[in-house]
mmCIF file of C-alpha atoms in Angstrom:
data_model
loop_
_atom_site.group_PDB
_atom_site.id
_atom_site.type_symbol
_atom_site.label_atom_id
_atom_site.label_comp_id
_atom_site.label_asym_id
_atom_site.label_seq_id
_atom_site.Cartn_x
_atom_site.Cartn_y
_atom_site.Cartn_z
ATOM 1 C CA MET A 1445 36.293 23.167 5.612
ATOM 2 C CA ARG A 1446 34.741 24.004 2.251
ATOM 3 C CA ALA A 1447 33.900 27.445 1.061
ATOM 4 C CA PRO A 1448 30.187 28.350 1.187
ATOM 5 C CA GLU A 1449 29.985 28.355 -2.628
ATOM 6 C CA GLU A 1450 31.108 24.736 -2.824
ATOM 7 C CA GLU A 1451 28.311 23.579 -0.516
ATOM 8 C CA CYS A 1452 25.625 25.074 -2.712
ATOM 9 C CA GLY A 1453 27.087 24.381 -6.184
ATOM 10 C CA PRO A 1454 28.446 26.994 -8.599
ATOM 11 C CA PRO A 1455 29.218 30.448 -7.148
ATOM 12 C CA ALA A 1456 26.249 32.053 -8.931
ATOM 13 C CA LEU A 1457 23.832 29.471 -7.543
ATOM 14 C CA ALA A 1458 23.919 30.451 -3.851
ATOM 15 C CA PRO A 1459 22.833 34.080 -4.314
ATOM 16 C CA ALA A 1460 20.241 33.076 -6.917
ATOM 17 C CA LEU A 1461 18.677 30.456 -4.618
ATOM 18 C CA ASP A 1462 18.790 32.856 -1.672
ATOM 19 C CA ALA A 1463 16.954 35.461 -3.717
ATOM 20 C CA LEU A 1464 14.371 32.916 -4.895
ATOM 21 C CA PHE A 1465 13.880 31.662 -1.362
ATOM 22 C CA THR A 1466 13.394 35.151 -0.007
ATOM 23 C CA ALA A 1467 11.021 36.104 -2.813
ATOM 24 C CA HIS A 1468 8.866 32.952 -2.939
ATOM 25 C CA TRP A 1469 9.026 30.970 0.333
ATOM 26 C CA LEU A 1470 6.131 32.605 2.171
ATOM 27 C CA ARG A 1471 3.858 32.718 -0.891
ATOM 28 C CA LEU A 1472 4.538 29.048 -1.669
ATOM 29 C CA VAL A 1473 3.944 27.951 1.926
ATOM 30 C CA ARG A 1474 0.627 29.818 1.948
ATOM 31 C CA LEU A 1475 -0.349 28.147 -1.319
ATOM 32 C CA ALA A 1476 0.589 24.722 0.039
ATOM 33 C CA VAL A 1477 -1.314 25.319 3.307
ATOM 34 C CA LEU A 1478 -4.411 26.130 1.293
ATOM 35 C CA LEU A 1479 -3.995 22.896 -0.674
ATOM 36 C CA VAL A 1480 -3.084 20.429 2.093
ATOM 37 C CA ASP A 1481 -4.511 22.177 5.188
ATOM 38 C CA ASP A 1482 -1.461 21.314 7.294
ATOM 39 C CA ARG A 1483 1.303 23.856 7.880
ATOM 40 C CA GLY A 1484 4.010 21.316 8.668
ATOM 41 C CA LEU A 1485 3.253 19.276 5.574
ATOM 42 C CA ALA A 1486 3.045 22.465 3.504
ATOM 43 C CA GLU A 1487 6.508 23.542 4.646
ATOM 44 C CA ASP A 1488 7.864 20.080 3.809
ATOM 45 C CA VAL A 1489 6.389 20.253 0.308
ATOM 46 C CA VAL A 1490 7.903 23.686 -0.315
ATOM 47 C CA GLN A 1491 11.252 22.554 1.056
ATOM 48 C CA ASP A 1492 11.177 19.561 -1.308
ATOM 49 C CA ALA A 1493 10.435 21.919 -4.212
ATOM 50 C CA PHE A 1494 13.471 24.063 -3.378
ATOM 51 C CA ALA A 1495 15.629 20.949 -2.993
ATOM 52 C CA GLY A 1496 14.460 19.747 -6.418
ATOM 53 C CA LEU A 1497 15.279 23.133 -7.924
ATOM 54 C CA HIS A 1498 18.747 22.945 -6.402
ATOM 55 C CA ARG A 1499 19.307 19.446 -7.822
ATOM 56 C CA HIS A 1500 18.172 20.444 -11.316
ATOM 57 C CA TRP A 1501 19.529 24.002 -11.450
ATOM 58 C CA ASP A 1502 22.108 23.176 -14.123
ATOM 59 C CA ARG A 1503 19.353 21.745 -16.373
ATOM 60 C CA LEU A 1504 17.099 24.774 -15.990
ATOM 61 C CA GLU A 1505 17.119 26.443 -19.406
ATOM 62 C CA ASP A 1506 15.712 29.785 -18.268
ATOM 63 C CA THR A 1507 16.601 30.711 -14.703
ATOM 64 C CA ASP A 1508 14.002 33.473 -14.863
ATOM 65 C CA ARG A 1509 11.377 30.698 -14.928
ATOM 66 C CA ALA A 1510 12.575 29.218 -11.612
ATOM 67 C CA GLY A 1511 9.603 30.794 -9.806
ATOM 68 C CA ALA A 1512 7.202 29.030 -12.164
ATOM 69 C CA TYR A 1513 9.110 25.765 -11.634
ATOM 70 C CA LEU A 1514 8.756 26.157 -7.864
ATOM 71 C CA HIS A 1515 5.033 26.928 -8.134
ATOM 72 C CA ARG A 1516 4.411 23.839 -10.295
ATOM 73 C CA ALA A 1517 6.596 21.664 -8.030
ATOM 74 C CA VAL A 1518 4.648 22.792 -4.939
ATOM 75 C CA VAL A 1519 1.275 22.112 -6.577
ATOM 76 C CA ASN A 1520 2.433 18.656 -7.720
ATOM 77 C CA GLY A 1521 3.929 17.935 -4.292
ATOM 78 C CA CYS A 1522 0.633 18.865 -2.631
ATOM 79 C CA ARG A 1523 -1.263 16.568 -4.981
ATOM 80 C CA SER A 1524 1.072 13.712 -4.091
ATOM 81 C CA ALA A 1525 0.698 14.432 -0.370
ATOM 82 C CA LEU A 1526 -3.091 14.438 -0.695
ATOM 83 C CA ARG A 1527 -3.005 11.105 -2.552
ATOM 84 C CA ARG A 1528 -0.840 9.594 0.199
ATOM 85 C CA ARG A 1529 -3.195 10.993 2.849
ATOM 86 C CA ARG A 1530 -6.260 9.608 1.046
ATOM 87 C CA THR A 1531 -4.600 6.188 0.751
ATOM 88 C CA ALA A 1532 -3.621 6.209 4.421
ATOM 89 C CA ARG A 1533 -7.141 7.147 5.505
ATOM 90 C CA ALA A 1534 -8.697 4.454 3.312
ATOM 91 C CA TRP A 1535 -6.489 1.738 4.805
ATOM 92 C CA VAL A 1536 -8.272 -0.387 7.355
ATOM 93 C CA ALA A 1537 -6.234 -2.333 9.846
ATOM 94 C CA PRO A 1538 -6.840 -6.065 9.786
ATOM 95 C CA HIS A 1539 -9.269 -7.293 12.391
ATOM 96 C CA ALA A 1540 -7.359 -8.037 15.545
ATOM 97 C CA VAL A 1541 -8.084 -11.429 16.997
ATOM 98 C CA PRO A 1542 -8.761 -11.104 20.694
ATOM 99 C CA ALA A 1543 -6.226 -12.752 22.933
ATOM 100 C CA SER A 1544 -7.345 -16.229 23.841
ATOM 101 C CA SER A 1545 -6.734 -18.152 26.985
ATOM 102 C CA ALA A 1546 -4.385 -21.120 26.962
ATOM 103 C CA GLU A 1547 -7.360 -23.491 27.171
ATOM 104 C CA GLU A 1548 -9.053 -21.912 24.137
ATOM 105 C CA LEU A 1549 -5.836 -22.128 22.147
ATOM 106 C CA ALA A 1550 -5.393 -25.776 23.086
ATOM 107 C CA LEU A 1551 -8.979 -26.588 22.031
ATOM 108 C CA LEU A 1552 -8.555 -24.671 18.787
ATOM 109 C CA GLY A 1553 -5.351 -26.555 18.052
ATOM 110 C CA GLU A 1554 -7.117 -29.851 18.715
ATOM 111 C CA GLU A 1555 -10.015 -28.889 16.411
ATOM 112 C CA ARG A 1556 -7.561 -28.003 13.658
ATOM 113 C CA ARG A 1557 -5.815 -31.348 14.035
ATOM 114 C CA GLU A 1558 -9.177 -33.141 13.819
ATOM 115 C CA VAL A 1559 -10.158 -31.250 10.669
ATOM 116 C CA LEU A 1560 -6.779 -31.892 9.030
ATOM 117 C CA ALA A 1561 -6.991 -35.572 9.907
ATOM 118 C CA ALA A 1562 -10.523 -35.758 8.469
ATOM 119 C CA VAL A 1563 -9.421 -34.034 5.254
ATOM 120 C CA ALA A 1564 -6.409 -36.366 5.008
ATOM 121 C CA SER A 1565 -8.726 -39.374 5.250
ATOM 122 C CA LEU A 1566 -10.703 -38.278 2.167
ATOM 123 C CA PRO A 1567 -10.023 -39.824 -1.231
ATOM 124 C CA GLU A 1568 -7.445 -37.891 -3.286
ATOM 125 C CA ARG A 1569 -9.950 -36.294 -5.701
ATOM 126 C CA GLN A 1570 -12.161 -35.041 -2.846
ATOM 127 C CA ARG A 1571 -9.140 -33.594 -1.020
ATOM 128 C CA GLU A 1572 -8.013 -31.895 -4.227
ATOM 129 C CA VAL A 1573 -11.448 -30.352 -4.820
ATOM 130 C CA LEU A 1574 -11.661 -28.984 -1.272
ATOM 131 C CA VAL A 1575 -8.145 -27.572 -1.387
ATOM 132 C CA LEU A 1576 -8.725 -25.857 -4.736
ATOM 133 C CA ARG A 1577 -12.170 -24.530 -3.823
ATOM 134 C CA TYR A 1578 -11.656 -23.445 -0.214
ATOM 135 C CA TRP A 1579 -7.927 -23.024 0.281
ATOM 136 C CA SER A 1580 -7.020 -21.601 -3.154
ATOM 137 C CA HIS A 1581 -10.361 -19.766 -3.442
ATOM 138 C CA LEU A 1582 -11.062 -20.982 -6.979
ATOM 139 C CA ASP A 1583 -14.599 -20.954 -8.292
ATOM 140 C CA GLU A 1584 -16.162 -24.064 -9.831
ATOM 141 C CA ALA A 1585 -14.926 -23.225 -13.318
ATOM 142 C CA GLY A 1586 -11.377 -22.560 -12.099
ATOM 143 C CA THR A 1587 -11.349 -25.762 -10.067
ATOM 144 C CA ALA A 1588 -12.661 -27.748 -13.049
ATOM 145 C CA ALA A 1589 -9.973 -26.280 -15.294
ATOM 146 C CA ALA A 1590 -7.236 -26.994 -12.745
ATOM 147 C CA MET A 1591 -8.359 -30.601 -12.308
ATOM 148 C CA GLY A 1592 -9.231 -31.231 -15.948
ATOM 149 C CA VAL A 1593 -12.830 -32.229 -15.165
ATOM 150 C CA THR A 1594 -16.275 -30.746 -15.774
ATOM 151 C CA ARG A 1595 -18.017 -28.282 -13.466
ATOM 152 C CA GLY A 1596 -20.600 -30.938 -12.677
ATOM 153 C CA THR A 1597 -17.838 -33.238 -11.434
ATOM 154 C CA VAL A 1598 -16.517 -30.442 -9.234
ATOM 155 C CA LYS A 1599 -20.004 -29.852 -7.786
ATOM 156 C CA SER A 1600 -20.698 -33.503 -7.040
ATOM 157 C CA THR A 1601 -17.202 -34.184 -5.676
ATOM 158 C CA THR A 1602 -17.400 -31.108 -3.426
ATOM 159 C CA HIS A 1603 -20.782 -32.245 -2.133
ATOM 160 C CA LYS A 1604 -19.481 -35.755 -1.410
ATOM 161 C CA ALA A 1605 -16.336 -34.419 0.295
ATOM 162 C CA LEU A 1606 -18.283 -32.046 2.543
ATOM 163 C CA ALA A 1607 -20.772 -34.793 3.421
ATOM 164 C CA ALA A 1608 -17.888 -37.110 4.341
ATOM 165 C CA LEU A 1609 -16.330 -34.414 6.527
ATOM 166 C CA GLU A 1610 -19.664 -33.825 8.225
ATOM 167 C CA ARG A 1611 -20.015 -37.538 8.978
ATOM 168 C CA THR A 1612 -16.445 -37.718 10.284
ATOM 169 C CA LEU A 1613 -16.539 -34.544 12.349
ATOM 170 C CA GLY A 1614 -20.259 -34.394 13.134
ATOM 171 C CA GLY A 1615 -20.081 -36.836 16.019
ATOM 172 C CA THR A 1616 -17.262 -34.959 17.743
ATOM 173 C CA ARG A 1617 -18.925 -31.535 17.728
#
């Protein structure tokens, strides 16, 4: 078993950190609670600040400024926690697709096969236009650049391809 000094670093570090903890813990937790409005999160932020001080104690030029370091670390930790909270609240879960019956899934699979077969039956240029425009989400200019044609060619080819798909699939719907 190690001596208590070895667990906390140099022998002078343990009493110094104990004194800092005793002197600043409650004040820093109160500050953090005011900033993040959550006691548990505030205590975590303050604990992280003390852990950071422990890690960087040997690089601290003026140990008398450790209280200021802790104060700044708590404020910065609260800012980070608030950013994470804001990001989490802004996140919207993707729309859940309702569970379908086996019959609906079978029909959907059949419709997909019909559409894929209809697209496969198109001439190569028409297939390419539809894939670039609707699968790759390119605009007319991007599609024209990718194919090496003019925007007018993209417009007319897209129109012809969609008309052909409508003729092919129109009778089955």
